[in-house]
Amino acid sequence: MIRVLVVDDEPPARRRLIALLGHHPDVAVTGSCGTADEAVHTIAADPPDAVFLDVAMPGGDGFAVLDEVAHPPAVVFVTAHGQYATRAFDVAAVDYLVKPYHRERLAMALDRLRVHLRQHRPAVGRLAVGTGGRTHLLDPAEVDYLRADGNYVRVYVGTASYPVRATLTGLLSTLDRTAFLRVHRSLAVRLDRVRDVQTLRHGELALRLRTGALLISGRAYRDEVRRALGLHA
């Protein structure tokens, strides 16, 4: 799952881009902003994998946003101004979309973004978990799901579980974001472990894993979970 922030000072342009991105099941729009300052704060508070970034905005331009962020995400510039393309690629933009653009051109930009993220994905090492005086080194590919438990996160692998002293947010930041997805304030699941999905009465999703474990998503996470699993929102 590619977590995307949309930044554009024009509400109709934001809505159109969000709608177009919604046609791609591996893309989740985590938020949208209308100013440079708002974008800086949003990226710092909840770093996305990529930002679709307008150039000219109130309070500063898109380049200023990248200058202000300590660890800038991948960026695709989306703007009505074609004259900034050279400068955009000087700051290693993945792509540069000039409005008005079509669905096919956005799909091309997303293909480039996927390649970029694969090539720049940090190496994920083994996960050290301790129990009974012993330390187990787990391959993240073995993990089924994670559950927050007070000051710990319990890591579930088959019928076994291991406590890790961490927050769920912190532990997820060390794992592959395309493989793991938060489905509740206290739960995250490895997407390829989900066997079937049922929608419950109040909008929650019941996720049955290959192991037989049953997880219930939070309603606030429903649309992102459905997109991540390739279901219609």
Coordinates of C-alpha atoms in Angstrom, one line a residue, residues 6-18 32-35 54-58 78-81 99-101:
V6 CA -2.3 15.4 -1.8
V7 CA -1.3 19.1 -1.6
D8 CA -3.0 21.7 -3.8
D9 CA -4.5 25.1 -2.9
E10 CA -7.5 24.6 -5.2
P11 CA -10.2 22.4 -3.7
P12 CA -11.7 21.2 -7.0
A13 CA -8.2 20.1 -8.1
R14 CA -7.7 18.2 -4.8
R15 CA -11.0 16.4 -5.1
R16 CA -10.3 15.4 -8.7
L17 CA -6.9 14.0 -8.0
I18 CA -8.1 12.1 -4.9
S32 CA -5.0 16.5 1.8
C33 CA -3.7 20.1 2.3
G34 CA -4.3 23.5 0.8
T35 CA -1.2 25.4 2.0
D54 CA 1.4 21.7 -6.2
V55 CA 4.1 24.3 -6.9
A56 CA 2.4 27.7 -6.3
M57 CA 0.4 27.9 -3.1
P58 CA -0.4 30.5 -0.4
V78 CA 1.1 18.4 -9.9
T79 CA 0.8 22.0 -11.2
A80 CA -0.6 24.3 -13.9
H81 CA 2.9 25.8 -14.4
K99 CA -2.7 20.3 -15.5
P100 CA -5.0 19.4 -17.1
Y101 CA -3.8 15.8 -17.2

